[in-house]
mmCIF file of C-alpha atoms in Angstrom:
data_model
loop_
_atom_site.group_PDB
_atom_site.id
_atom_site.type_symbol
_atom_site.label_atom_id
_atom_site.label_comp_id
_atom_site.label_asym_id
_atom_site.label_seq_id
_atom_site.Cartn_x
_atom_site.Cartn_y
_atom_site.Cartn_z
ATOM 1 C CA UNK A 1 85.589 65.127 90.242
ATOM 2 C CA UNK A 2 83.124 62.371 90.827
ATOM 3 C CA UNK A 3 80.315 62.825 93.108
ATOM 4 C CA UNK A 4 78.955 59.879 94.932
ATOM 5 C CA UNK A 5 75.138 59.479 95.440
ATOM 6 C CA UNK A 6 74.178 58.279 98.930
ATOM 7 C CA UNK A 7 72.622 54.818 99.062
ATOM 8 C CA UNK A 8 69.432 54.332 100.739
ATOM 9 C CA UNK A 9 69.863 51.882 103.801
ATOM 10 C CA UNK A 10 68.512 48.334 103.273
ATOM 11 C CA UNK A 11 65.146 47.795 104.848
ATOM 12 C CA UNK A 12 65.413 46.020 108.237
ATOM 13 C CA UNK A 13 64.588 42.290 108.377
ATOM 14 C CA UNK A 14 62.386 40.968 111.097
ATOM 15 C CA UNK A 15 64.512 38.877 113.532
ATOM 16 C CA UNK A 16 64.953 35.166 112.588
ATOM 17 C CA UNK A 17 62.627 33.103 114.550
ATOM 18 C CA UNK A 18 61.751 29.454 114.728
ATOM 19 C CA UNK A 19 58.835 28.299 112.347
ATOM 20 C CA UNK A 20 55.516 28.738 113.987
ATOM 21 C CA UNK A 21 54.503 25.735 116.013
ATOM 22 C CA UNK A 22 51.370 23.852 115.159
ATOM 23 C CA UNK A 23 48.711 23.052 117.801
ATOM 24 C CA UNK A 24 48.397 19.484 116.315
ATOM 25 C CA UNK A 25 51.709 18.226 117.413
ATOM 26 C CA UNK A 26 53.332 18.402 120.993
ATOM 27 C CA UNK A 27 56.701 20.091 121.252
ATOM 28 C CA UNK A 28 58.536 16.762 121.696
ATOM 29 C CA UNK A 29 57.367 15.405 118.384
ATOM 30 C CA UNK A 30 58.619 16.645 114.956
ATOM 31 C CA UNK A 31 57.258 15.303 111.683
ATOM 32 C CA UNK A 32 58.752 16.115 108.287
ATOM 33 C CA UNK A 33 57.722 14.668 104.802
ATOM 34 C CA UNK A 34 59.223 15.582 101.437
ATOM 35 C CA UNK A 35 58.889 14.444 97.893
ATOM 36 C CA UNK A 36 61.383 14.967 95.112
ATOM 37 C CA UNK A 37 60.774 14.401 91.369
ATOM 38 C CA UNK A 38 63.585 14.541 89.008
ATOM 39 C CA UNK A 39 63.966 14.096 85.242
ATOM 40 C CA UNK A 40 67.170 12.893 83.714
ATOM 41 C CA UNK A 41 68.139 12.499 80.185
ATOM 42 C CA UNK A 42 71.370 11.556 78.439
ATOM 43 C CA UNK A 43 71.937 11.566 74.602
ATOM 44 C CA UNK A 44 74.875 9.161 74.308
ATOM 45 C CA UNK A 45 75.219 6.058 76.444
ATOM 46 C CA UNK A 46 78.584 5.342 78.282
ATOM 47 C CA UNK A 47 78.360 1.448 78.203
ATOM 48 C CA UNK A 48 79.782 0.009 75.088
ATOM 49 C CA UNK A 49 76.889 -2.499 74.649
ATOM 50 C CA UNK A 50 74.229 0.242 74.734
ATOM 51 C CA UNK A 51 73.141 2.594 72.013
ATOM 52 C CA UNK A 52 70.853 5.643 71.788
ATOM 53 C CA UNK A 53 69.777 7.895 74.524
ATOM 54 C CA UNK A 54 68.185 7.327 78.045
ATOM 55 C CA UNK A 55 65.579 8.934 79.956
ATOM 56 C CA UNK A 56 64.513 8.456 83.739
ATOM 57 C CA UNK A 57 61.785 10.079 85.784
ATOM 58 C CA UNK A 58 62.804 9.518 89.387
ATOM 59 C CA UNK A 59 60.704 9.868 92.474
ATOM 60 C CA UNK A 60 61.871 9.894 96.003
ATOM 61 C CA UNK A 61 59.678 10.224 99.100
ATOM 62 C CA UNK A 62 60.844 10.604 102.699
ATOM 63 C CA UNK A 63 59.138 10.604 106.039
ATOM 64 C CA UNK A 64 61.097 11.716 109.114
ATOM 65 C CA UNK A 65 59.814 11.483 112.747
ATOM 66 C CA UNK A 66 61.910 12.796 115.749
ATOM 67 C CA UNK A 67 60.974 12.307 119.392
ATOM 68 C CA UNK A 68 62.781 14.424 121.905
ATOM 69 C CA UNK A 69 63.112 14.750 125.715
ATOM 70 C CA UNK A 70 65.558 16.523 128.116
ATOM 71 C CA UNK A 71 68.303 13.875 127.578
ATOM 72 C CA UNK A 72 67.082 11.342 125.052
ATOM 73 C CA UNK A 73 65.869 11.288 121.519
ATOM 74 C CA UNK A 74 64.657 8.843 118.863
ATOM 75 C CA UNK A 75 64.752 9.424 115.166
ATOM 76 C CA UNK A 76 63.203 7.533 112.134
ATOM 77 C CA UNK A 77 63.391 8.139 108.371
ATOM 78 C CA UNK A 78 61.567 6.070 105.851
ATOM 79 C CA UNK A 79 62.550 6.464 102.146
ATOM 80 C CA UNK A 80 60.817 5.208 99.014
ATOM 81 C CA UNK A 81 62.861 5.541 95.755
ATOM 82 C CA UNK A 82 61.325 4.687 92.432
ATOM 83 C CA UNK A 83 61.710 5.272 88.684
ATOM 84 C CA UNK A 84 59.940 5.322 85.348
ATOM 85 C CA UNK A 85 62.253 4.641 82.549
ATOM 86 C CA UNK A 86 62.198 4.135 78.820
ATOM 87 C CA UNK A 87 62.454 0.419 77.521
ATOM 88 C CA UNK A 88 66.096 0.526 77.017
ATOM 89 C CA UNK A 89 67.197 2.016 80.449
ATOM 90 C CA UNK A 90 69.647 0.365 82.840
ATOM 91 C CA UNK A 91 68.271 0.673 86.301
ATOM 92 C CA UNK A 92 70.357 -0.107 89.518
ATOM 93 C CA UNK A 93 70.188 0.392 93.204
ATOM 94 C CA UNK A 94 71.296 3.961 92.756
ATOM 95 C CA UNK A 95 67.843 4.779 91.220
ATOM 96 C CA UNK A 96 65.330 2.169 92.729
ATOM 97 C CA UNK A 97 65.253 0.847 96.294
ATOM 98 C CA UNK A 98 61.447 0.905 96.904
ATOM 99 C CA UNK A 99 60.457 1.491 100.504
ATOM 100 C CA UNK A 100 62.968 0.937 103.189
ATOM 101 C CA UNK A 101 63.953 2.187 106.769
ATOM 102 C CA UNK A 102 66.832 4.500 105.938
ATOM 103 C CA UNK A 103 67.386 5.620 109.620
ATOM 104 C CA UNK A 104 66.267 4.294 112.980
ATOM 105 C CA UNK A 105 68.260 5.265 115.965
ATOM 106 C CA UNK A 106 68.032 6.491 119.533
ATOM 107 C CA UNK A 107 70.495 8.466 121.689
ATOM 108 C CA UNK A 108 71.138 9.915 125.085
ATOM 109 C CA UNK A 109 73.294 12.854 125.960
ATOM 110 C CA UNK A 110 74.251 15.253 128.893
ATOM 111 C CA UNK A 111 75.845 18.565 128.868
ATOM 112 C CA UNK A 112 78.020 20.398 131.611
ATOM 113 C CA UNK A 113 79.241 17.289 133.220
ATOM 114 C CA UNK A 114 81.922 17.778 135.928
ATOM 115 C CA UNK A 115 83.924 21.034 136.467
ATOM 116 C CA UNK A 116 85.332 20.891 132.932
ATOM 117 C CA UNK A 117 81.732 21.369 131.474
ATOM 118 C CA UNK A 118 82.104 18.186 129.311
ATOM 119 C CA UNK A 119 79.369 17.003 127.108
ATOM 120 C CA UNK A 120 78.559 13.230 126.493
ATOM 121 C CA UNK A 121 76.479 11.683 123.693
ATOM 122 C CA UNK A 122 75.877 8.080 122.784
ATOM 123 C CA UNK A 123 73.624 6.967 119.756
ATOM 124 C CA UNK A 124 72.874 3.494 118.326
ATOM 125 C CA UNK A 125 71.007 2.169 115.406
ATOM 126 C CA UNK A 126 70.745 2.813 111.660
ATOM 127 C CA UNK A 127 72.238 6.074 110.488
ATOM 128 C CA UNK A 128 72.683 8.188 107.271
ATOM 129 C CA UNK A 129 75.121 10.959 108.004
ATOM 130 C CA UNK A 130 78.187 12.665 106.835
ATOM 131 C CA UNK A 131 81.472 12.164 108.891
ATOM 132 C CA UNK A 132 84.930 13.811 108.539
ATOM 133 C CA UNK A 133 83.657 16.664 106.332
ATOM 134 C CA UNK A 134 82.093 13.822 104.007
ATOM 135 C CA UNK A 135 85.568 12.172 103.509
ATOM 136 C CA UNK A 136 85.084 9.289 105.844
ATOM 137 C CA UNK A 137 81.301 8.678 105.370
ATOM 138 C CA UNK A 138 78.975 10.717 103.120
ATOM 139 C CA UNK A 139 75.232 10.652 102.733
ATOM 140 C CA UNK A 140 74.251 10.582 99.092
ATOM 141 C CA UNK A 141 73.055 14.125 97.958
ATOM 142 C CA UNK A 142 72.347 13.608 94.263
ATOM 143 C CA UNK A 143 71.366 9.918 93.872
ATOM 144 C CA UNK A 144 67.723 8.787 94.060
ATOM 145 C CA UNK A 145 68.680 6.385 96.848
ATOM 146 C CA UNK A 146 70.620 7.132 99.926
ATOM 147 C CA UNK A 147 73.438 5.130 101.869
ATOM 148 C CA UNK A 148 72.909 4.106 105.455
ATOM 149 C CA UNK A 149 74.970 2.143 108.033
ATOM 150 C CA UNK A 150 74.192 0.347 111.271
ATOM 151 C CA UNK A 151 76.373 1.269 114.199
ATOM 152 C CA UNK A 152 77.225 3.019 117.376
ATOM 153 C CA UNK A 153 78.397 6.589 117.717
ATOM 154 C CA UNK A 154 79.966 8.079 121.043
ATOM 155 C CA UNK A 155 81.149 11.685 121.408
ATOM 156 C CA UNK A 156 82.761 13.514 124.383
ATOM 157 C CA UNK A 157 83.293 17.124 123.964
ATOM 158 C CA UNK A 158 84.608 20.214 125.899
ATOM 159 C CA UNK A 159 84.998 23.926 125.378
ATOM 160 C CA UNK A 160 88.063 23.465 123.212
ATOM 161 C CA UNK A 161 87.507 20.219 121.284
ATOM 162 C CA UNK A 162 85.746 16.969 120.983
ATOM 163 C CA UNK A 163 86.505 13.280 120.364
ATOM 164 C CA UNK A 164 84.113 11.079 118.379
ATOM 165 C CA UNK A 165 84.173 7.414 117.699
ATOM 166 C CA UNK A 166 82.042 5.128 115.665
ATOM 167 C CA UNK A 167 81.663 1.484 114.933
ATOM 168 C CA UNK A 168 79.592 0.615 111.669
ATOM 169 C CA UNK A 169 78.616 -1.889 109.164
ATOM 170 C CA UNK A 170 76.980 -1.306 105.907
ATOM 171 C CA UNK A 171 73.180 -1.960 105.363
ATOM 172 C CA UNK A 172 71.654 -4.213 102.604
ATOM 173 C CA UNK A 173 67.946 -3.287 102.738
ATOM 174 C CA UNK A 174 65.019 -5.663 103.179
ATOM 175 C CA UNK A 175 61.736 -3.961 103.950
ATOM 176 C CA UNK A 176 59.914 -3.921 106.426
ATOM 177 C CA UNK A 177 62.702 -5.915 108.318
ATOM 178 C CA UNK A 178 65.518 -3.989 110.029
ATOM 179 C CA UNK A 179 67.860 -6.795 109.411
ATOM 180 C CA UNK A 180 70.272 -7.164 106.571
ATOM 181 C CA UNK A 181 68.914 -8.543 103.207
ATOM 182 C CA UNK A 182 69.740 -12.281 103.390
ATOM 183 C CA UNK A 183 69.060 -12.732 99.565
ATOM 184 C CA UNK A 184 71.684 -9.959 98.747
ATOM 185 C CA UNK A 185 74.112 -11.366 101.099
ATOM 186 C CA UNK A 186 73.860 -14.931 99.719
ATOM 187 C CA UNK A 187 74.583 -13.504 96.244
ATOM 188 C CA UNK A 188 77.867 -11.846 97.458
ATOM 189 C CA UNK A 189 78.690 -14.712 99.873
ATOM 190 C CA UNK A 190 77.482 -18.189 98.545
ATOM 191 C CA UNK A 191 76.526 -20.636 101.225
ATOM 192 C CA UNK A 192 78.672 -23.706 101.585
ATOM 193 C CA UNK A 193 77.023 -27.130 101.215
#
């Protein structure tokens, strides 16, 4: 016969609460800053014209600001992506994009509309989000730079389901302007003379 020793109960955890609010910011304002530093190294290069190893020290900084009210909100995210590399490195826009406006959008929303308790939400501006379980649109997780798109997002939802629609276009960055980068566009689509 085997005897089983009773296991002591796990210590109780305090209830999960929201992070403590700071007296410096009003409740309608949220500010978040982050910095990520990453070292990458590869021994064998994958391009046929390159030999030897490759090393990168990549830096990414983000500043996010959110303003909220009862039925409206505005969100801004600025990102700076830079890299220190060895002399033989190949650097592209997946590593370095310098400072740019990654997200800048505003939205309005209402809940419990009509007898069916519908919710309605409408947002417009520049976004960087996942859609369709990251199969339709995916925000970059591991790259040093992050994808974004300009567009409009509408959502109508109820107790049993929701419908969401979006209209988008890709963003080619030019800081500090929110417009598309005309120099990059002229490379891909030369002007006719």
